[in-house]
Short mmCIF file of C-alpha atoms in Angstrom, two decimals:
data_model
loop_
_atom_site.label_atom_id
_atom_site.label_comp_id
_atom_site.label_asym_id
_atom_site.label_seq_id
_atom_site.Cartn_x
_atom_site.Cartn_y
_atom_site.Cartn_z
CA UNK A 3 12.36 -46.36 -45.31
CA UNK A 4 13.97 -47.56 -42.52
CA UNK A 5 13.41 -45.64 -38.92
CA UNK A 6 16.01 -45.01 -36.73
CA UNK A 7 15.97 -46.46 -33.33
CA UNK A 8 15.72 -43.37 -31.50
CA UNK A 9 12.73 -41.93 -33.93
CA UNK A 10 11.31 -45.02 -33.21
CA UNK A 11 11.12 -44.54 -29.38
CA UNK A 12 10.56 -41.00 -29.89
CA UNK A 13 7.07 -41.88 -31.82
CA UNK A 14 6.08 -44.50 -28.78
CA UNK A 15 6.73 -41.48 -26.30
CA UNK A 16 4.99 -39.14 -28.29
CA UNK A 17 1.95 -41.54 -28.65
CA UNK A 18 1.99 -42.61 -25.03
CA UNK A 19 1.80 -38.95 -23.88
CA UNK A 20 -1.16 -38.46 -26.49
CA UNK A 21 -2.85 -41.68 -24.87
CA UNK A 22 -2.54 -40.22 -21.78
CA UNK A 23 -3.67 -36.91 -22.60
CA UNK A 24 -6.88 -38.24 -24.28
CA UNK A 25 -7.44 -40.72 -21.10
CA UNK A 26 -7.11 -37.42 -18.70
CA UNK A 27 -8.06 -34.86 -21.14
CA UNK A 28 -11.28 -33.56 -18.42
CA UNK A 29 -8.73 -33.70 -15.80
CA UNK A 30 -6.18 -32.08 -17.53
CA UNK A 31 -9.19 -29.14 -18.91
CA UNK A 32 -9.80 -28.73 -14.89
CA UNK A 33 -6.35 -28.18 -13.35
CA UNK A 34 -7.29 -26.77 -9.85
CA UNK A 35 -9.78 -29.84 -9.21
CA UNK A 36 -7.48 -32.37 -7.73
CA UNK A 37 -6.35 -29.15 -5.11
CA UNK A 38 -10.45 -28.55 -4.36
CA UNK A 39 -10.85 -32.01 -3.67
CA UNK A 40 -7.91 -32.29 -1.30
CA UNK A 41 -9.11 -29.38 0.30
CA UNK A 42 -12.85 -30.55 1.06
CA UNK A 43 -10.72 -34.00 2.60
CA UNK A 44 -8.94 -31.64 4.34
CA UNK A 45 -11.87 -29.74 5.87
CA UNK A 46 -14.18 -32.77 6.07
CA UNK A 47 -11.01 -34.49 8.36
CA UNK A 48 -10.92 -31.08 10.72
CA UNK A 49 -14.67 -31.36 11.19
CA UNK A 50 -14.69 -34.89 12.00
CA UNK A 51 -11.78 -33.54 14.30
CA UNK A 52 -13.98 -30.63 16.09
CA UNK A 53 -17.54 -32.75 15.91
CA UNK A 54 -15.08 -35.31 17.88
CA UNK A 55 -13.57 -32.21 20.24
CA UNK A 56 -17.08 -30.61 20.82
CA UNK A 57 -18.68 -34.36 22.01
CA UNK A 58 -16.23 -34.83 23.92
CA UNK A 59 -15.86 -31.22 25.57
CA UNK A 60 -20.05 -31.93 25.90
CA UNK A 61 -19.06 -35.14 27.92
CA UNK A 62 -16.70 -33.31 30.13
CA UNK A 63 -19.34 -30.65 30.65
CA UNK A 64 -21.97 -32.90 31.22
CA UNK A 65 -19.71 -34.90 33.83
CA UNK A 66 -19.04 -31.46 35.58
CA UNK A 67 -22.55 -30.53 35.67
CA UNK A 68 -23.47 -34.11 37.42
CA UNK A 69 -20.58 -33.31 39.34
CA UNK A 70 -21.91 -30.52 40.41
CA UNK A 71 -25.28 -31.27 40.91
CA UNK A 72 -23.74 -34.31 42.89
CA UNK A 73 -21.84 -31.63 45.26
CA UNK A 74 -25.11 -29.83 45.27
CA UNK A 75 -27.39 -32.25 46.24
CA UNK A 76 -24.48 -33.55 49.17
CA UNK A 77 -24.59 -29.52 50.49
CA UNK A 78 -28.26 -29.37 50.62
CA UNK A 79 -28.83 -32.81 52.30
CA UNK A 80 -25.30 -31.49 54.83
CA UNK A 81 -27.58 -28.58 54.99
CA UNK A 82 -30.90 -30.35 55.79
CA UNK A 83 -29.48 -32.33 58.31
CA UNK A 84 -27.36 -29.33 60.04
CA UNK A 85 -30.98 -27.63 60.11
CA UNK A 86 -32.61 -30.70 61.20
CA UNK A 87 -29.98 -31.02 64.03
CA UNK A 88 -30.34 -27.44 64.90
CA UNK A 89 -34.04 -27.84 65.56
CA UNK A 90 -33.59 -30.94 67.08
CA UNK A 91 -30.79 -29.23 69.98
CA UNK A 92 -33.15 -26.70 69.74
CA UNK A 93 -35.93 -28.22 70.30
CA UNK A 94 -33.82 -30.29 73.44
CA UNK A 95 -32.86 -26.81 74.57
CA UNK A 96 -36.42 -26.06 75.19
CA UNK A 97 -37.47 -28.93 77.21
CA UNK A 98 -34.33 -28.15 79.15
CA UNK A 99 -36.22 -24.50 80.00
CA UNK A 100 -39.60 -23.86 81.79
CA UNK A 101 -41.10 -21.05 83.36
CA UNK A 102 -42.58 -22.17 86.89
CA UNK A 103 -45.68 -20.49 88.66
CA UNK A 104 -46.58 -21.37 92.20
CA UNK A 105 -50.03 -20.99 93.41
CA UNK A 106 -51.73 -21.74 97.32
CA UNK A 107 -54.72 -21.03 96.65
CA UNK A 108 -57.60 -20.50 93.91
CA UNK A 109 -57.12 -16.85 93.34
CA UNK A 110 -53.49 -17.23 92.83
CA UNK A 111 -54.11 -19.84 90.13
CA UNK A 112 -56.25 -18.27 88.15
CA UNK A 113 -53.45 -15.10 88.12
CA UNK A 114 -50.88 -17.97 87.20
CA UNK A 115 -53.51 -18.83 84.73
CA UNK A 116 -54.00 -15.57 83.36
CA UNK A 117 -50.25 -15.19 83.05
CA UNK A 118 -50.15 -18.77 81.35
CA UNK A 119 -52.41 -17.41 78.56
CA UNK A 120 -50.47 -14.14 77.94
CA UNK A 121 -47.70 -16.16 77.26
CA UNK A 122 -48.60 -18.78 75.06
CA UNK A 123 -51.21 -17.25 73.55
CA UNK A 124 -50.66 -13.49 73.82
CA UNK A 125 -46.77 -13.09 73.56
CA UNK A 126 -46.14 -16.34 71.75
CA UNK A 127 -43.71 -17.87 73.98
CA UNK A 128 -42.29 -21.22 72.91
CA UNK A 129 -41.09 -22.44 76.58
CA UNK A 130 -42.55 -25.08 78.86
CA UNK A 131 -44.40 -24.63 81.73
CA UNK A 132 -44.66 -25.99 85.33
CA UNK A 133 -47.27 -25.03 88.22
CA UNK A 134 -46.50 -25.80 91.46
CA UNK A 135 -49.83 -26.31 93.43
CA UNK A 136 -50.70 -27.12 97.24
CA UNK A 137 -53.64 -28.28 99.04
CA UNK A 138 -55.16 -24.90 98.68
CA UNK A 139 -55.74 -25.00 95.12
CA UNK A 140 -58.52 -26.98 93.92
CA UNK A 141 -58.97 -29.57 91.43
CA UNK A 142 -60.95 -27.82 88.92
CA UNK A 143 -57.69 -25.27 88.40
CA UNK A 144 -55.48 -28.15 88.27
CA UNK A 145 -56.91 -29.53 85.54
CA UNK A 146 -57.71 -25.68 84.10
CA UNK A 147 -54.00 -25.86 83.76
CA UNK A 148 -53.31 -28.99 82.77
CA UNK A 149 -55.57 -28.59 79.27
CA UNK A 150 -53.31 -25.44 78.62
CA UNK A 151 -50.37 -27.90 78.80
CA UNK A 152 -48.91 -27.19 81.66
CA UNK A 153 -46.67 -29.13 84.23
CA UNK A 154 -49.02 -29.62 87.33
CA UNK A 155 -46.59 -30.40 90.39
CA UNK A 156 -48.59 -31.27 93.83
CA UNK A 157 -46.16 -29.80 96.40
CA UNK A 158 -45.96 -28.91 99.96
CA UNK A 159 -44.61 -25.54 101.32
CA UNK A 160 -41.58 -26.52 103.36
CA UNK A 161 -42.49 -26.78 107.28
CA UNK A 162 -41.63 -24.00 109.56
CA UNK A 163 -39.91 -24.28 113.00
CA UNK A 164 -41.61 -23.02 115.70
CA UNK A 165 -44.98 -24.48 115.04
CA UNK A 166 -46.32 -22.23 112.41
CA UNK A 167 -47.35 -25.01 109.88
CA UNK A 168 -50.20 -23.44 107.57
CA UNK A 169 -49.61 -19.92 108.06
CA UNK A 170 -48.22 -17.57 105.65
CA UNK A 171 -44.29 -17.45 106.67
CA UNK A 172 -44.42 -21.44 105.50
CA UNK A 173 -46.54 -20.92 102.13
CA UNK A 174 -44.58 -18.33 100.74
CA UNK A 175 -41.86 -20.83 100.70
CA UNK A 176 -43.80 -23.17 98.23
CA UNK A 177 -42.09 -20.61 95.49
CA UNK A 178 -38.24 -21.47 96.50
CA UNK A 179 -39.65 -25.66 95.65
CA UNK A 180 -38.19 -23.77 92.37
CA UNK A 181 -34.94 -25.19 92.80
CA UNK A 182 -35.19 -28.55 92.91
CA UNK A 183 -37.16 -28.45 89.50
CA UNK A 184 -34.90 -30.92 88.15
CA UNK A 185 -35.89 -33.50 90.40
CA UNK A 186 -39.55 -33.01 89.47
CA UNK A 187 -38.13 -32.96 85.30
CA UNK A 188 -35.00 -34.19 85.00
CA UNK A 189 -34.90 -32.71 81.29
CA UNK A 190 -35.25 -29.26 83.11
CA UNK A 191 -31.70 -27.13 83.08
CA UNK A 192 -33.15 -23.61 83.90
CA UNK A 193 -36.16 -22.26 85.26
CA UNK A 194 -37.58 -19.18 85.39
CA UNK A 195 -40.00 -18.60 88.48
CA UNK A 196 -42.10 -16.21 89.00
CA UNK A 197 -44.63 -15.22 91.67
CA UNK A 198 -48.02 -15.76 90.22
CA UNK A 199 -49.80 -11.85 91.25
CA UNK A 200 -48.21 -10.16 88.48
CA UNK A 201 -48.96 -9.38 84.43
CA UNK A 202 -46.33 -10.78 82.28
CA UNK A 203 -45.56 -8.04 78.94
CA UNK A 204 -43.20 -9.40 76.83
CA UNK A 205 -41.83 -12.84 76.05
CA UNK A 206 -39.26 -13.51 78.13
CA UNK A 207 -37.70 -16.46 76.31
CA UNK A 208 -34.60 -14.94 74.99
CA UNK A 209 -33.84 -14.88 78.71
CA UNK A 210 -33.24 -18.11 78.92
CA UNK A 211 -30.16 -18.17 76.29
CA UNK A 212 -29.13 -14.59 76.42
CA UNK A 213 -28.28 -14.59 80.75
CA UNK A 214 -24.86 -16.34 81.31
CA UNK A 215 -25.22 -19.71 83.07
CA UNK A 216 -24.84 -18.74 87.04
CA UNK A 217 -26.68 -19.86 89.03
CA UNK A 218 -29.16 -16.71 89.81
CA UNK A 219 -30.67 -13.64 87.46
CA UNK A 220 -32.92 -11.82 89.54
CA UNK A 221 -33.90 -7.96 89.20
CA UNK A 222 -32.61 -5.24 92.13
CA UNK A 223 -35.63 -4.99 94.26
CA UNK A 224 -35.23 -0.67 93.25
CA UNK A 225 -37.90 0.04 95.99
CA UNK A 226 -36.05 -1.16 99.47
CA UNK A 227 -32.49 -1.33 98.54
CA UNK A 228 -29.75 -1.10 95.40
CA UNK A 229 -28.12 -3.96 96.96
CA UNK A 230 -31.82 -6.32 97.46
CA UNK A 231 -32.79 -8.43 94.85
CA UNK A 232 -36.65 -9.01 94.56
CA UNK A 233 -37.40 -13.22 94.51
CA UNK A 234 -40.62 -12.25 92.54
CA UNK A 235 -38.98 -13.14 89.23
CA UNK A 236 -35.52 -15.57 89.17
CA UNK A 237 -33.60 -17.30 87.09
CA UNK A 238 -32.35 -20.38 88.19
CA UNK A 239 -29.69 -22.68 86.63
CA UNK A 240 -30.30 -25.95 88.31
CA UNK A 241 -28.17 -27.97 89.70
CA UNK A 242 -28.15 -30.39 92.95
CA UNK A 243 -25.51 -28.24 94.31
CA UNK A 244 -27.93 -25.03 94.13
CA UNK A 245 -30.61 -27.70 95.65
CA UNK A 246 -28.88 -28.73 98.48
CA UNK A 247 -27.63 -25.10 100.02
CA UNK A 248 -31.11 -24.22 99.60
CA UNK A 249 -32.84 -26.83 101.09
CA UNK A 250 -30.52 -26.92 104.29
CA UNK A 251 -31.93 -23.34 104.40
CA UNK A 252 -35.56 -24.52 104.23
CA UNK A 253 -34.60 -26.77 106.75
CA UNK A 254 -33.60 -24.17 109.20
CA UNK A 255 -35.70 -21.54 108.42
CA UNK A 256 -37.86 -19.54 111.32
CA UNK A 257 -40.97 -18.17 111.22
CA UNK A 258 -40.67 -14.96 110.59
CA UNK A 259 -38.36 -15.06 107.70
CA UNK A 260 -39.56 -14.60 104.23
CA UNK A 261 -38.70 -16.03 101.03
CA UNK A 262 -37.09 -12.89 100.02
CA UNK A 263 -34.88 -12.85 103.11
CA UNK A 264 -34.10 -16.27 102.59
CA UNK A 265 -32.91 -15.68 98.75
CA UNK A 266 -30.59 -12.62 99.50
CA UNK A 267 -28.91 -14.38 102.77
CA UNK A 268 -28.05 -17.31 100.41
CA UNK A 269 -26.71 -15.89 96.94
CA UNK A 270 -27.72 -12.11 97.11
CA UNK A 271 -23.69 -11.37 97.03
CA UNK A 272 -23.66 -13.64 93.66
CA UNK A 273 -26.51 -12.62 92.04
CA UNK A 274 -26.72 -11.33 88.94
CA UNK A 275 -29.30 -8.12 89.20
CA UNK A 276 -31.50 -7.53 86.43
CA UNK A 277 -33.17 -4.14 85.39
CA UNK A 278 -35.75 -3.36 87.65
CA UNK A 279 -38.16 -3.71 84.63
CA UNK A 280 -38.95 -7.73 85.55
CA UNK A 281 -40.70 -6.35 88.85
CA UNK A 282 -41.67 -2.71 87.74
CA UNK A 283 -44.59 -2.06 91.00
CA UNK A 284 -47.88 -0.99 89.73
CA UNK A 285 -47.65 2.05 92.15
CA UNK A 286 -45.79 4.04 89.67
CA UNK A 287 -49.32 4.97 87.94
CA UNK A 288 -50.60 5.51 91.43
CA UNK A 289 -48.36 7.91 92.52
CA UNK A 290 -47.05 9.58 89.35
CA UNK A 291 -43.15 8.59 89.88
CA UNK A 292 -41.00 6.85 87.53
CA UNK A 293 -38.23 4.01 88.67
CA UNK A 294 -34.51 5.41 88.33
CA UNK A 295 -33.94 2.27 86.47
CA UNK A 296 -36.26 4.06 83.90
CA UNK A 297 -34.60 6.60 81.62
CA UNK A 298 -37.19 8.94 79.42
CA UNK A 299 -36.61 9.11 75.57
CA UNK A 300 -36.13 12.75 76.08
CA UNK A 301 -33.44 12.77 79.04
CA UNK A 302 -30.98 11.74 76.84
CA UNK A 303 -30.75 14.29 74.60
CA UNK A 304 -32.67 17.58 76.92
CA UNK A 305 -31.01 19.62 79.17
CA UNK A 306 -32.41 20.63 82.51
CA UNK A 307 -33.65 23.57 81.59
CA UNK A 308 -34.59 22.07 78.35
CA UNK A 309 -37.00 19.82 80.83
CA UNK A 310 -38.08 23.17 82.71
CA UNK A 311 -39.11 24.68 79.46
CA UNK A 312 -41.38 22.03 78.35
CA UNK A 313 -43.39 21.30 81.70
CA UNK A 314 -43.91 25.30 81.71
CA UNK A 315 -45.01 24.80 78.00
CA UNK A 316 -47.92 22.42 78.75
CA UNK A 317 -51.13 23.04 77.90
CA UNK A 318 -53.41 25.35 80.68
CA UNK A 319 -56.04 22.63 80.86
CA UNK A 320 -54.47 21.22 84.06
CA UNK A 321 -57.16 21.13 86.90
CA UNK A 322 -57.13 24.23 89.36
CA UNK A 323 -56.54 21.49 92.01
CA UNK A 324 -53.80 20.20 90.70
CA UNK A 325 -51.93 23.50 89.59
CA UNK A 326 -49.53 24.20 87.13
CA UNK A 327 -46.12 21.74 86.99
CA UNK A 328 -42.95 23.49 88.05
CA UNK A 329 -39.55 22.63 89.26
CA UNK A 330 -40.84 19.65 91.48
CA UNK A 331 -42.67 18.14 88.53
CA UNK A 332 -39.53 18.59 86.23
CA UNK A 333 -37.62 16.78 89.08
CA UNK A 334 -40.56 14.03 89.22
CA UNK A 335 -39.65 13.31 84.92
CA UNK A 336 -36.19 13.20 85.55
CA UNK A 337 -35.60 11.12 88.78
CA UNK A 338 -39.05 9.98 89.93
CA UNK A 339 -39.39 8.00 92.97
CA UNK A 340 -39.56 10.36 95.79
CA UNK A 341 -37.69 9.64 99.34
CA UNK A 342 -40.40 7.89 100.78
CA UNK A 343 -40.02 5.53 98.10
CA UNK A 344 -36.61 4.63 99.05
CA UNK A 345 -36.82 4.79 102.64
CA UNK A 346 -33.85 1.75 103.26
CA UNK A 347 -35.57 -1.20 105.54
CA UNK A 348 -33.36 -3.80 107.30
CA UNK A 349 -32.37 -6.91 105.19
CA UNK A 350 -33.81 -9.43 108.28
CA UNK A 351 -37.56 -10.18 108.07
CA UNK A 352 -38.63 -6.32 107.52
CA UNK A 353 -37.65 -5.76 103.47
CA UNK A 354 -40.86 -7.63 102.51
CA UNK A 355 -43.34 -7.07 105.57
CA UNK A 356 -44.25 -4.25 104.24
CA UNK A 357 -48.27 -4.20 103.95
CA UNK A 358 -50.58 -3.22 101.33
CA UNK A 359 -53.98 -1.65 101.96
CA UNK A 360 -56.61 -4.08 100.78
CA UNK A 361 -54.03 -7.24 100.81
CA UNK A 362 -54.92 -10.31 103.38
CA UNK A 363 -52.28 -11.49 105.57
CA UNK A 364 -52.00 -14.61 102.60
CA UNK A 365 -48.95 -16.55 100.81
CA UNK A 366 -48.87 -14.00 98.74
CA UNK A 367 -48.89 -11.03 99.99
CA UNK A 368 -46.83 -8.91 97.90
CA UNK A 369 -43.02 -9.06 98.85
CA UNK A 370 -42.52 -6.01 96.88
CA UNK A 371 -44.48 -3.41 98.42
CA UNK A 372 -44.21 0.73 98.70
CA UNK A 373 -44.49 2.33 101.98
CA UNK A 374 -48.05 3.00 103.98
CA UNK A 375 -47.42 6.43 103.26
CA UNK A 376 -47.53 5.52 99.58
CA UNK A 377 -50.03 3.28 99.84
CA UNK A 378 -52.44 4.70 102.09
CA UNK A 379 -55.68 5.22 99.65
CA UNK A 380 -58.31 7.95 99.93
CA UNK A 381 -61.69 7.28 100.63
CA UNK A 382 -63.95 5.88 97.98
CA UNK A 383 -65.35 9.41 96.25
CA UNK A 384 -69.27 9.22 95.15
CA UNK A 385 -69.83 6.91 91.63
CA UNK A 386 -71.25 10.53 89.79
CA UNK A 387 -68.19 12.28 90.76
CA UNK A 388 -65.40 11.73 87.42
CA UNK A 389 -61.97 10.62 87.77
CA UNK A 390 -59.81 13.29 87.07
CA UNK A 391 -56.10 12.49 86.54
CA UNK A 392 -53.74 14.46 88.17
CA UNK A 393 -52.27 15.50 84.98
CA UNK A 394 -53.84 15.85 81.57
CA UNK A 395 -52.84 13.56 78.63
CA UNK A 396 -50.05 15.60 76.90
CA UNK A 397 -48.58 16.15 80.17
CA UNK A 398 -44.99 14.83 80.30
CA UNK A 399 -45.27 12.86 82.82
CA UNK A 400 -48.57 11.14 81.29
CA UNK A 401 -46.78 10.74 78.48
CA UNK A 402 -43.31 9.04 80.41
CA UNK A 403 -45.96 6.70 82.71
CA UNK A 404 -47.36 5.44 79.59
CA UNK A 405 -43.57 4.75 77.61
CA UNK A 406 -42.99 3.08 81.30
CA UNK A 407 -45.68 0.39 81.14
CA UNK A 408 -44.09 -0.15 77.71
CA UNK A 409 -40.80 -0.69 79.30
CA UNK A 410 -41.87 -2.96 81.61
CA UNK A 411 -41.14 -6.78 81.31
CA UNK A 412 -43.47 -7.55 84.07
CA UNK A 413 -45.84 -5.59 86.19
CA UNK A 414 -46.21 -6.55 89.94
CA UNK A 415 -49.67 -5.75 91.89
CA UNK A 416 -49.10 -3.66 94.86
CA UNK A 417 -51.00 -0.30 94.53
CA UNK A 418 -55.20 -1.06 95.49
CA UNK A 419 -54.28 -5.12 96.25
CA UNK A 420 -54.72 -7.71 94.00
CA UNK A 421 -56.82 -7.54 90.75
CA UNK A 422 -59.41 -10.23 92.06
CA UNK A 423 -60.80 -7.88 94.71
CA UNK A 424 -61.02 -4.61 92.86
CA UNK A 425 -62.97 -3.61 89.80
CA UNK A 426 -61.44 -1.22 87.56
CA UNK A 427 -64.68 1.25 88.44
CA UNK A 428 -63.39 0.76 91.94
CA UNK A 429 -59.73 1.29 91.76
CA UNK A 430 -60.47 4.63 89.83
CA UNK A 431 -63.02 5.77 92.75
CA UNK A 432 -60.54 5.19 95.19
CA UNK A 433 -58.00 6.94 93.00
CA UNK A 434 -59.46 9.48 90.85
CA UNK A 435 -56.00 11.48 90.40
CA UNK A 436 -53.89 8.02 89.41
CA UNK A 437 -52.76 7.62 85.98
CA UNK A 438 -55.36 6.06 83.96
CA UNK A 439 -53.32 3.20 83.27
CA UNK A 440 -53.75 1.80 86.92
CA UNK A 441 -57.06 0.72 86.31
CA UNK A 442 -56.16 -0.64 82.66
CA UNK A 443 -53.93 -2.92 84.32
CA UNK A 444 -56.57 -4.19 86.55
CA UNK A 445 -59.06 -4.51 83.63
CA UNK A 446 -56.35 -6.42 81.40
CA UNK A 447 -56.09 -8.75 84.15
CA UNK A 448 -59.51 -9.23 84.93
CA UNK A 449 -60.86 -9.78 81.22
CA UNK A 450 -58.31 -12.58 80.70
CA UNK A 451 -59.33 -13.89 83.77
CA UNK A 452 -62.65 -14.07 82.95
CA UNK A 453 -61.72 -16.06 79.85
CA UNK A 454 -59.40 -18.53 81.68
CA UNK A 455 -60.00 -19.72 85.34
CA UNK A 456 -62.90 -21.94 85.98
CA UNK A 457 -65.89 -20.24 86.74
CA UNK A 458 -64.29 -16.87 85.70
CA UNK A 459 -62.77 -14.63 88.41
CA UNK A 460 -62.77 -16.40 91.68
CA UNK A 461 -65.27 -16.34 93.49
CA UNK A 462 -64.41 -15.67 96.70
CA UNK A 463 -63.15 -12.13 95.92
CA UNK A 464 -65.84 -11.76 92.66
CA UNK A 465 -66.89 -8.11 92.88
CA UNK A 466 -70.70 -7.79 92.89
CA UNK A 467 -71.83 -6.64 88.89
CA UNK A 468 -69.15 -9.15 87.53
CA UNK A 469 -70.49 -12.42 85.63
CA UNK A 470 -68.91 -15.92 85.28
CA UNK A 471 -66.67 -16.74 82.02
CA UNK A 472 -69.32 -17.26 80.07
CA UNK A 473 -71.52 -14.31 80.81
CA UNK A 474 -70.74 -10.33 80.21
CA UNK A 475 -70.32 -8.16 82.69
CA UNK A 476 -68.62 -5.24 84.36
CA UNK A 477 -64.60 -5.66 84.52
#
């Protein structure tokens, strides 16, 4: 039996689709395998893909992060070296500062010295410091200063026409040798000078930045005049313009003309007045009166009659001598220094003649000074009769007296002469009714002294009981 063509190609299809069947049959049993394992390619290609995103997303992060570290490290050192050049124009603005002393003899010295140690040591100031010295001062303070790191400048006090070399009117000039500091230190751009019988109480060397650069700061002298300034404590902007007007001065000067006088003919109408609190007078605690440049915590708030109130309120253990406060006293808290305090003097040659019981006709006899019949101190009482303030501790006065010496910038000796000649025993003997701060200020003195000058307190004007640096003894 013949087969048809057609069957015949019909059987070959038939048996090729069986051969390809049996070939494929676990394929064909598994019909979703050939989708899985596209799938996985497909998954296994999009986490090649992300592996390949995420490295290269860590590269760019790591390149940001040295970036940024880069930018870092460039601000810190910018910031390093801003600092470092900000301590180094600091540091240049410094040495372009000093405070100057001036001293013509021993005793003066050792106060420059004492004032030396409260502010390096005491009030941690950070400003140089420069001495100016004559003949009168001996080699043993010289060097005294010297080891403390100061600026010793030998100098001569300007001569005086009319034949008064040596005396007093020519060493009180040695102080106005202030302005040509420059010339001495040609790093030196401002100065501050100060006369050397005085207690420094606060660092002063914000000064230096914080008063705009004229040529003069200096405070009002509050006890002659409003319009006066007091040449105990200036402020000098150098410059050899400022030299020269001041030195024809010197040049010209006669011999009864003091350094004050001098300084307010020359730039007293462009000064610029300070508070009264750079040359508060030691007399305050003498006589129980406050400066008007001092204002009282409580003024500014109290009423007059609040102030009335209180004084009336203190307690009764006020000595019968002394008697109860009243209106006066309330007056005394509120305004303080009374008229003789304020007596005006004439601007030539009298604003700083005025003398001080106690005080040598010296160089440095206090410019500042309150009246004789301020001054004038009772007779020494008996050493078993007890110092009796005129008011007691809670007093308001007491009270603004002691805010006052906190106040004060700097504290000139004028009330019982200069710390050197008075014990602290002695100053309350002669003035049993002072504040008790008046003696405290001697003491203060007188301890650091002991510590500082050569020898301890001079000895020229050493008070019998008192012992040399190294020894203890009354002060």
């Amino acid at each position: 039996m013949r087969l048809s063509p057609t069957t015949v190609a019909g059987l070959c299809l038939a048996l090729s689709v069986l051969f390809f069947a049996f070939l494929n049959f676990d394929r064909l049993s598994e019909p979703g395998t050939y989708l899985l394992r596209g799938h996985s390619r497909q998954i296994e290609v999009e986490a090649v893909e992300a592996a390949m995103a995420h490295q290269a997303e860590k590269h760019r992060l790591e390149n940001a992060l040295n970036a940024a570290e880069a930018k870092a490290e460039a601000a810190a050192a910018a910031a390093k070296h801003a600092e470092d050049e900000k301590q180094r124009t600091a540091q240049q603005q410094k040495e372009s500062f000093a405070y100057v002393f001036y001293a013509t003899s021993n005793e003066y010295a050792c106060s420059a010295l004492v004032n030396i140690h409260r502010l390096r040591n005491v009030l941690d100031s950070e400003i140089p410091i420069h001495l100016l010295v004559s003949d009168g001062v001996t080699q043993s303070y010289r060097r005294a200063a010297q080891t403390l790191g100061v600026g010793v400048h030998a100098e001569e006090a300007p001569p005086i026409a009319g034949g008064m070399s040596g005396s007093y009117y020519q060493d009180c000039m040695l102080k106005l040798l202030a302005f040509k500091m420059h010339t001495l230190d040609p790093k030196l751009k401002r100065v501050l000078a100060f006369d050397s019988d005085q207690l420094i109480m606060r660092n002063l060397d914000p000064l230096f930045t914080g008063l705009p650069p004229i040529d003069l700061a200096a405070p009002r002298a509050y006890w002659l005049a409003k319009d006066f300034l007091a040449s105990t404590f200036m402020m000098i902007s150098l410059s050899d313009r400022l030299w020269k007007t001041v030195k024809q001065a010197l040049d010209k000067v006669e011999y009864d003309k003091f350094d004050m006088d001098l300084v307010n003919d020359l730039l007293g109408d462009s000064v610029m007045m300070l508070s009264g609190e750079y040359v508060t007078l030691n007399s305050h605690w003498e006589d129980w009166n406050l400066p008007r440049w001092y204002h009282a915590e409580s003024e500014l708030n109290m009423t007059t009659i609040d102030l009335i109130n209180q004084l009336h309120a203190a307690p009764a253990a006020v000595p019968q001598d002394v008697g109860v406060p009243t209106v006066a006293s309330a007056q005394e808290v509120k305004s303080s220094m009374t008229d003789v305090d304020f007596i005006p003097v004439k601007r030539q040659g009298t604003a700083t003649k005025i003398k001080v019981e106690g005080v040598t006709n010296t160089a440095h006899a206090p410019d500042p000074s309150h009246t004789t019949a301020t001054s004038t101190s009772p007779k020494v009482q008996a050493a078993s009769q007890t110092p009796t303030p005129r008011f007691p501790e809670t007093h308001p006065l007491t009270e603004e007296l002691t805010r006052l010496q906190s106040a004060a910038a700097v504290i000139h000796f004028t009330a019982q002469g200069k710390p050197w000649m008075k014990l602290p025993a002695d100053v309350r003997a002669a003035r049993p009714d002072a504040h008790p701060l008046l003696a405290e200020q001697f003491r203060l003195w007188r301890e650091t002294a002991a510590l500082v000058c050569p020898g301890g307190i001079p000895e020229a004007q050493r008070t019998k009981g008192e012992t040399s640096r190294n020894g203890v003894g009354q002060v």
